[in-house]
Amino acid sequence: SAGIGSGLDVNSIVTQLKIRARKRRGRRKAVVATGGVALIAIFGIWLRLGIVSRPAPSAVVAQAFEPIRRLPDGSLVELRQGADIAIKYDADVRRVELLHGEALFRVEKDGTRPFIVRASGVEVRAVGTAFNVQLAPTAITVLVTEGQVHVDDAARGESLLPKRLPGDAPLLIAGQKMLVAVAPSGAVVSPPQIAQVTSAEIKEALSWRIPRLEFEGI
């Protein structure tokens, strides 16, 4: 009978130890939970007092302005801050309207669909080339950095460029800049001014652009 009693006492002791261990674990969890709540409360007070600074919101997520856009045909346009465009592609022609500001275009070649940029009353037409268009209230500037473009009076449907040789299509070529004075209505008010520009002048004119986008010939 002594052996049986000793066995019962041992079982009772083990049971009591398990109960005490569970109570200790419960107390530890309560302490941890209480401490976590206290830390959250303290952190909130620090935020209100300015002791801990809030993380700045992501500029990428909040940014509406897209400086570089890839157009549906793969052409690229780089917009100067504040500029905007409207894309109007169809089966026969690729049209982009520069609504305001300045933009640099890199056009994917497509012999079946000309690429036309309209800025106020001026249209710049290309197949595959790179050029910059600046739209100001009283003037439009076209700068060709690669290839060649046609520049037309949109209202009259006529070229604004002089013919280089009889029978040649009038073109503005790489390294040339054209300034066209326009009225508030967009109508061309005087003959355009055409000038040769050096590589240094081109780089200076395009110093606003993002360095990571490189254009051939610039």
PDB file of C-alpha atoms in Angstrom:
ATOM      1  CA  SER A   1       0.000   0.000   0.000  1.00  0.00           C
ATOM      2  CA  ALA A   2       2.966   2.353   0.637  1.00  0.00           C
ATOM      3  CA  GLY A   3       4.090   1.948  -3.022  1.00  0.00           C
ATOM      4  CA  ILE A   4       0.593   2.812  -4.302  1.00  0.00           C
ATOM      5  CA  GLY A   5       0.383   5.884  -2.030  1.00  0.00           C
ATOM      6  CA  SER A   6       3.772   7.085  -3.177  1.00  0.00           C
ATOM      7  CA  GLY A   7       2.674   6.714  -6.839  1.00  0.00           C
ATOM      8  CA  LEU A   8      -0.467   8.794  -6.174  1.00  0.00           C
ATOM      9  CA  ASP A   9       1.602  11.504  -4.447  1.00  0.00           C
ATOM     10  CA  VAL A  10       3.983  11.666  -7.391  1.00  0.00           C
ATOM     11  CA  ASN A  11       1.106  12.002  -9.860  1.00  0.00           C
ATOM     12  CA  SER A  12      -0.406  14.769  -7.752  1.00  0.00           C
ATOM     13  CA  ILE A  13       2.898  16.630  -7.622  1.00  0.00           C
ATOM     14  CA  VAL A  14       3.336  16.370 -11.412  1.00  0.00           C
ATOM     15  CA  THR A  15      -0.208  17.668 -11.935  1.00  0.00           C
ATOM     16  CA  GLN A  16       0.415  20.614  -9.627  1.00  0.00           C
ATOM     17  CA  LEU A  17       3.655  21.454 -11.419  1.00  0.00           C
ATOM     18  CA  LYS A  18       1.889  21.469 -14.805  1.00  0.00           C
ATOM     19  CA  ILE A  19      -0.828  23.755 -13.456  1.00  0.00           C
ATOM     20  CA  ARG A  20       1.769  26.173 -12.084  1.00  0.00           C
ATOM     21  CA  ALA A  21       3.681  26.149 -15.384  1.00  0.00           C
ATOM     22  CA  ARG A  22       0.516  26.989 -17.322  1.00  0.00           C
ATOM     23  CA  LYS A  23      -0.228  29.859 -14.939  1.00  0.00           C
ATOM     24  CA  ARG A  24       3.310  31.239 -15.377  1.00  0.00           C
ATOM     25  CA  ARG A  25       2.973  31.099 -19.178  1.00  0.00           C
ATOM     26  CA  GLY A  26      -0.369  32.874 -18.976  1.00  0.00           C
ATOM     27  CA  ARG A  27       1.119  35.613 -16.816  1.00  0.00           C
ATOM     28  CA  ARG A  28       4.022  36.045 -19.270  1.00  0.00           C
ATOM     29  CA  LYS A  29       1.631  36.383 -22.237  1.00  0.00           C
ATOM     30  CA  ALA A  30      -0.413  38.944 -20.337  1.00  0.00           C
ATOM     31  CA  VAL A  31       2.721  40.930 -19.537  1.00  0.00           C
ATOM     32  CA  VAL A  32       3.876  40.809 -23.185  1.00  0.00           C
ATOM     33  CA  ALA A  33       0.451  41.884 -24.452  1.00  0.00           C
ATOM     34  CA  THR A  34       0.259  44.695 -21.922  1.00  0.00           C
ATOM     35  CA  GLY A  35       3.767  45.816 -22.839  1.00  0.00           C
ATOM     36  CA  GLY A  36       2.893  45.799 -26.570  1.00  0.00           C
ATOM     37  CA  VAL A  37      -0.178  47.961 -25.987  1.00  0.00           C
ATOM     38  CA  ALA A  38       1.893  50.335 -23.886  1.00  0.00           C
ATOM     39  CA  LEU A  39       4.569  50.617 -26.588  1.00  0.00           C
ATOM     40  CA  ILE A  40       1.952  51.368 -29.249  1.00  0.00           C
ATOM     41  CA  ALA A  41       0.450  54.066 -27.030  1.00  0.00           C
ATOM     42  CA  ILE A  42       3.878  55.591 -26.348  1.00  0.00           C
ATOM     43  CA  PHE A  43       4.768  55.526 -30.070  1.00  0.00           C
ATOM     44  CA  GLY A  44       1.506  57.308 -30.876  1.00  0.00           C
ATOM     45  CA  ILE A  45       2.314  60.024 -28.330  1.00  0.00           C
ATOM     46  CA  TRP A  46       5.812  60.400 -29.840  1.00  0.00           C
ATOM     47  CA  LEU A  47       4.292  60.824 -33.315  1.00  0.00           C
ATOM     48  CA  ARG A  48       1.919  63.520 -32.087  1.00  0.00           C
ATOM     49  CA  LEU A  49       4.749  65.344 -30.327  1.00  0.00           C
ATOM     50  CA  GLY A  50       7.021  65.065 -33.382  1.00  0.00           C
ATOM     51  CA  ILE A  51       9.653  63.016 -31.548  1.00  0.00           C
ATOM     52  CA  VAL A  52       9.357  60.292 -34.195  1.00  0.00           C
ATOM     53  CA  SER A  53       8.914  61.476 -37.784  1.00  0.00           C
ATOM     54  CA  ARG A  54       6.350  59.857 -40.047  1.00  0.00           C
ATOM     55  CA  PRO A  55       7.782  58.232 -43.197  1.00  0.00           C
ATOM     56  CA  ALA A  56       7.413  60.411 -46.272  1.00  0.00           C
ATOM     57  CA  PRO A  57       4.814  59.173 -48.793  1.00  0.00           C
ATOM     58  CA  SER A  58       6.174  57.459 -51.879  1.00  0.00           C
ATOM     59  CA  ALA A  59       6.787  60.036 -54.594  1.00  0.00           C
ATOM     60  CA  VAL A  60       6.505  57.338 -57.268  1.00  0.00           C
ATOM     61  CA  VAL A  61       3.014  56.281 -56.205  1.00  0.00           C
ATOM     62  CA  ALA A  62       1.737  59.851 -55.835  1.00  0.00           C
ATOM     63  CA  GLN A  63       3.356  61.224 -58.970  1.00  0.00           C
ATOM     64  CA  ALA A  64       0.887  61.899 -61.802  1.00  0.00           C
ATOM     65  CA  PHE A  65       3.442  63.376 -64.204  1.00  0.00           C
ATOM     66  CA  GLU A  66       5.168  60.762 -66.391  1.00  0.00           C
ATOM     67  CA  PRO A  67       8.354  62.253 -67.898  1.00  0.00           C
ATOM     68  CA  ILE A  68       8.891  59.362 -70.336  1.00  0.00           C
ATOM     69  CA  ARG A  69       6.053  57.685 -72.194  1.00  0.00           C
ATOM     70  CA  ARG A  70       6.119  54.769 -74.613  1.00  0.00           C
ATOM     71  CA  LEU A  71       3.542  55.249 -77.328  1.00  0.00           C
ATOM     72  CA  PRO A  72       1.430  52.390 -78.777  1.00  0.00           C
ATOM     73  CA  ASP A  73       3.827  51.862 -81.718  1.00  0.00           C
ATOM     74  CA  GLY A  74       6.933  51.782 -79.513  1.00  0.00           C
ATOM     75  CA  SER A  75       7.945  55.387 -80.139  1.00  0.00           C
ATOM     76  CA  LEU A  76       9.208  57.283 -77.108  1.00  0.00           C
ATOM     77  CA  VAL A  77       8.368  60.774 -75.951  1.00  0.00           C
ATOM     78  CA  GLU A  78      10.137  62.571 -73.132  1.00  0.00           C
ATOM     79  CA  LEU A  79       8.133  65.404 -71.615  1.00  0.00           C
ATOM     80  CA  ARG A  80       9.558  68.450 -69.940  1.00  0.00           C
ATOM     81  CA  GLN A  81       8.011  69.167 -66.539  1.00  0.00           C
ATOM     82  CA  GLY A  82       4.551  70.674 -67.100  1.00  0.00           C
ATOM     83  CA  ALA A  83       4.171  69.417 -70.688  1.00  0.00           C
ATOM     84  CA  ASP A  84       1.359  67.160 -71.861  1.00  0.00           C
ATOM     85  CA  ILE A  85       0.291  65.352 -75.014  1.00  0.00           C
ATOM     86  CA  ALA A  86      -2.799  63.750 -76.534  1.00  0.00           C
ATOM     87  CA  ILE A  87      -2.349  60.517 -78.536  1.00  0.00           C
ATOM     88  CA  LYS A  88      -4.592  60.002 -81.574  1.00  0.00           C
ATOM     89  CA  TYR A  89      -3.503  56.883 -83.477  1.00  0.00           C
ATOM     90  CA  ASP A  90      -5.525  55.220 -86.222  1.00  0.00           C
ATOM     91  CA  ALA A  91      -4.899  52.692 -88.989  1.00  0.00           C
ATOM     92  CA  ASP A  92      -3.412  55.236 -91.408  1.00  0.00           C
ATOM     93  CA  VAL A  93      -1.546  57.789 -89.333  1.00  0.00           C
ATOM     94  CA  ARG A  94       0.055  58.190 -85.922  1.00  0.00           C
ATOM     95  CA  ARG A  95      -0.963  61.553 -84.483  1.00  0.00           C
ATOM     96  CA  VAL A  96       0.241  63.194 -81.288  1.00  0.00           C
ATOM     97  CA  GLU A  97      -0.843  66.659 -80.182  1.00  0.00           C
ATOM     98  CA  LEU A  98       1.463  68.671 -77.947  1.00  0.00           C
ATOM     99  CA  LEU A  99      -1.065  70.447 -75.744  1.00  0.00           C
ATOM    100  CA  HIS A 100       1.474  72.623 -73.938  1.00  0.00           C
ATOM    101  CA  GLY A 101       5.131  72.672 -72.980  1.00  0.00           C
ATOM    102  CA  GLU A 102       8.060  70.904 -74.604  1.00  0.00           C
ATOM    103  CA  ALA A 103       8.643  67.312 -75.699  1.00  0.00           C
ATOM    104  CA  LEU A 104      11.389  65.250 -77.285  1.00  0.00           C
ATOM    105  CA  PHE A 105      10.212  62.498 -79.672  1.00  0.00           C
ATOM    106  CA  ARG A 106      12.021  59.347 -80.796  1.00  0.00           C
ATOM    107  CA  VAL A 107       9.918  57.857 -83.600  1.00  0.00           C
ATOM    108  CA  GLU A 108       9.833  54.178 -84.536  1.00  0.00           C
ATOM    109  CA  LYS A 109      10.058  53.740 -88.306  1.00  0.00           C
ATOM    110  CA  ASP A 110       6.850  52.749 -90.074  1.00  0.00           C
ATOM    111  CA  GLY A 111       6.698  53.514 -93.778  1.00  0.00           C
ATOM    112  CA  THR A 112       2.975  52.818 -93.936  1.00  0.00           C
ATOM    113  CA  ARG A 113       1.944  55.236 -91.185  1.00  0.00           C
ATOM    114  CA  PRO A 114       3.508  58.702 -90.904  1.00  0.00           C
ATOM    115  CA  PHE A 115       4.091  60.129 -87.450  1.00  0.00           C
ATOM    116  CA  ILE A 116       2.657  63.641 -87.026  1.00  0.00           C
ATOM    117  CA  VAL A 117       3.089  65.942 -84.047  1.00  0.00           C
ATOM    118  CA  ARG A 118       0.776  68.947 -83.984  1.00  0.00           C
ATOM    119  CA  ALA A 119       1.584  71.981 -81.848  1.00  0.00           C
ATOM    120  CA  SER A 120      -0.935  74.788 -82.225  1.00  0.00           C
ATOM    121  CA  GLY A 121      -1.059  75.569 -85.967  1.00  0.00           C
ATOM    122  CA  VAL A 122       2.123  73.682 -86.919  1.00  0.00           C
ATOM    123  CA  GLU A 123       2.502  70.006 -87.866  1.00  0.00           C
ATOM    124  CA  VAL A 124       5.805  68.112 -87.784  1.00  0.00           C
ATOM    125  CA  ARG A 125       5.737  64.942 -89.893  1.00  0.00           C
ATOM    126  CA  ALA A 126       8.301  62.123 -89.723  1.00  0.00           C
ATOM    127  CA  VAL A 127       8.693  58.421 -90.448  1.00  0.00           C
ATOM    128  CA  GLY A 128      11.595  57.543 -88.169  1.00  0.00           C
ATOM    129  CA  THR A 129      13.654  60.235 -86.536  1.00  0.00           C
ATOM    130  CA  ALA A 130      14.231  62.228 -83.346  1.00  0.00           C
ATOM    131  CA  PHE A 131      13.157  65.811 -82.826  1.00  0.00           C
ATOM    132  CA  ASN A 132      12.157  68.278 -80.135  1.00  0.00           C
ATOM    133  CA  VAL A 133       9.081  70.523 -80.205  1.00  0.00           C
ATOM    134  CA  GLN A 134       8.590  73.487 -77.906  1.00  0.00           C
ATOM    135  CA  LEU A 135       5.187  75.180 -77.741  1.00  0.00           C
ATOM    136  CA  ALA A 136       5.165  78.737 -76.396  1.00  0.00           C
ATOM    137  CA  PRO A 137       2.277  81.261 -76.450  1.00  0.00           C
ATOM    138  CA  THR A 138       3.609  83.145 -79.490  1.00  0.00           C
ATOM    139  CA  ALA A 139       6.070  80.742 -81.122  1.00  0.00           C
ATOM    140  CA  ILE A 140       6.820  77.107 -81.881  1.00  0.00           C
ATOM    141  CA  THR A 141      10.367  75.779 -82.072  1.00  0.00           C
ATOM    142  CA  VAL A 142      11.300  72.549 -83.852  1.00  0.00           C
ATOM    143  CA  LEU A 143      14.779  71.103 -83.341  1.00  0.00           C
ATOM    144  CA  VAL A 144      15.841  68.003 -85.296  1.00  0.00           C
ATOM    145  CA  THR A 145      18.468  65.834 -83.603  1.00  0.00           C
ATOM    146  CA  GLU A 146      18.351  62.825 -85.930  1.00  0.00           C
ATOM    147  CA  GLY A 147      17.014  62.228 -89.442  1.00  0.00           C
ATOM    148  CA  GLN A 148      14.695  64.742 -91.072  1.00  0.00           C
ATOM    149  CA  VAL A 149      11.118  66.009 -90.812  1.00  0.00           C
ATOM    150  CA  HIS A 150       8.504  67.912 -92.778  1.00  0.00           C
ATOM    151  CA  VAL A 151       7.070  71.011 -91.108  1.00  0.00           C
ATOM    152  CA  ASP A 152       3.686  72.191 -92.380  1.00  0.00           C
ATOM    153  CA  ASP A 153       1.194  74.951 -91.780  1.00  0.00           C
ATOM    154  CA  ALA A 154      -1.703  72.906 -90.410  1.00  0.00           C
ATOM    155  CA  ALA A 155      -4.382  75.367 -91.535  1.00  0.00           C
ATOM    156  CA  ARG A 156      -3.204  75.671 -95.150  1.00  0.00           C
ATOM    157  CA  GLY A 157      -1.731  72.190 -95.539  1.00  0.00           C
ATOM    158  CA  GLU A 158       1.442  73.664 -97.016  1.00  0.00           C
ATOM    159  CA  SER A 159       5.071  73.280 -96.100  1.00  0.00           C
ATOM    160  CA  LEU A 160       6.704  76.025 -94.059  1.00  0.00           C
ATOM    161  CA  LEU A 161      10.122  75.061 -95.409  1.00  0.00           C
ATOM    162  CA  PRO A 162      11.849  76.348 -98.544  1.00  0.00           C
ATOM    163  CA  LYS A 163      12.835  73.820-101.180  1.00  0.00           C
ATOM    164  CA  ARG A 164      16.551  73.088-101.222  1.00  0.00           C
ATOM    165  CA  LEU A 165      16.583  72.018-104.893  1.00  0.00           C
ATOM    166  CA  PRO A 166      13.908  71.933-107.607  1.00  0.00           C
ATOM    167  CA  GLY A 167      11.858  68.790-107.180  1.00  0.00           C
ATOM    168  CA  ASP A 168      13.131  68.074-103.664  1.00  0.00           C
ATOM    169  CA  ALA A 169      10.706  67.781-100.794  1.00  0.00           C
ATOM    170  CA  PRO A 170      11.328  70.592 -98.283  1.00  0.00           C
ATOM    171  CA  LEU A 171      12.839  69.109 -95.149  1.00  0.00           C
ATOM    172  CA  LEU A 172      14.261  70.185 -91.809  1.00  0.00           C
ATOM    173  CA  ILE A 173      17.311  67.996 -91.197  1.00  0.00           C
ATOM    174  CA  ALA A 174      19.425  66.961 -88.210  1.00  0.00           C
ATOM    175  CA  GLY A 175      21.314  69.900 -86.777  1.00  0.00           C
ATOM    176  CA  GLN A 176      18.692  72.445 -87.815  1.00  0.00           C
ATOM    177  CA  LYS A 177      16.232  74.473 -85.750  1.00  0.00           C
ATOM    178  CA  MET A 178      13.146  76.319 -86.933  1.00  0.00           C
ATOM    179  CA  LEU A 179      11.254  79.067 -85.099  1.00  0.00           C
ATOM    180  CA  VAL A 180       7.671  79.752 -86.209  1.00  0.00           C
ATOM    181  CA  ALA A 181       5.781  82.795 -84.892  1.00  0.00           C
ATOM    182  CA  VAL A 182       2.078  82.114 -84.289  1.00  0.00           C
ATOM    183  CA  ALA A 183      -0.973  84.092 -83.223  1.00  0.00           C
ATOM    184  CA  PRO A 184      -3.030  83.116 -80.152  1.00  0.00           C
ATOM    185  CA  SER A 185      -5.360  81.301 -82.569  1.00  0.00           C
ATOM    186  CA  GLY A 186      -2.420  79.169 -83.757  1.00  0.00           C
ATOM    187  CA  ALA A 187      -2.189  80.752 -87.183  1.00  0.00           C
ATOM    188  CA  VAL A 188       1.320  81.265 -88.575  1.00  0.00           C
ATOM    189  CA  VAL A 189       1.953  85.019 -88.722  1.00  0.00           C
ATOM    190  CA  SER A 190       5.379  85.311 -90.351  1.00  0.00           C
ATOM    191  CA  PRO A 191       7.870  83.238 -92.356  1.00  0.00           C
ATOM    192  CA  PRO A 192       9.818  80.778 -90.187  1.00  0.00           C
ATOM    193  CA  GLN A 193      13.394  81.354 -89.130  1.00  0.00           C
ATOM    194  CA  ILE A 194      15.763  78.428 -89.804  1.00  0.00           C
ATOM    195  CA  ALA A 195      19.219  78.121 -88.272  1.00  0.00           C
ATOM    196  CA  GLN A 196      22.028  75.591 -88.051  1.00  0.00           C
ATOM    197  CA  VAL A 197      22.852  74.460 -84.509  1.00  0.00           C
ATOM    198  CA  THR A 198      25.982  72.833 -83.140  1.00  0.00           C
ATOM    199  CA  SER A 199      26.115  69.732 -80.961  1.00  0.00           C
ATOM    200  CA  ALA A 200      26.901  71.942 -77.970  1.00  0.00           C
ATOM    201  CA  GLU A 201      23.843  74.098 -78.693  1.00  0.00           C
ATOM    202  CA  ILE A 202      21.653  71.011 -78.998  1.00  0.00           C
ATOM    203  CA  LYS A 203      22.860  69.689 -75.662  1.00  0.00           C
ATOM    204  CA  GLU A 204      22.205  73.063 -74.067  1.00  0.00           C
ATOM    205  CA  ALA A 205      18.707  73.240 -75.553  1.00  0.00           C
ATOM    206  CA  LEU A 206      17.915  69.760 -74.229  1.00  0.00           C
ATOM    207  CA  SER A 207      19.606  70.122 -70.859  1.00  0.00           C
ATOM    208  CA  TRP A 208      16.193  69.729 -69.171  1.00  0.00           C
ATOM    209  CA  ARG A 209      15.821  66.116 -70.202  1.00  0.00           C
ATOM    210  CA  ILE A 210      16.397  63.032 -68.056  1.00  0.00           C
ATOM    211  CA  PRO A 211      20.006  61.792 -68.579  1.00  0.00           C
ATOM    212  CA  ARG A 212      19.101  58.092 -68.750  1.00  0.00           C
ATOM    213  CA  LEU A 213      17.284  58.452 -72.092  1.00  0.00           C
ATOM    214  CA  GLU A 214      19.927  58.860 -74.786  1.00  0.00           C
ATOM    215  CA  PHE A 215      19.217  59.799 -78.396  1.00  0.00           C
ATOM    216  CA  GLU A 216      21.551  59.103 -81.277  1.00  0.00           C
ATOM    217  CA  GLY A 217      23.222  62.161 -82.718  1.00  0.00           C
ATOM    218  CA  ILE A 218      22.718  64.299 -79.605  1.00  0.00           C
TER     219      ILE A 218
END
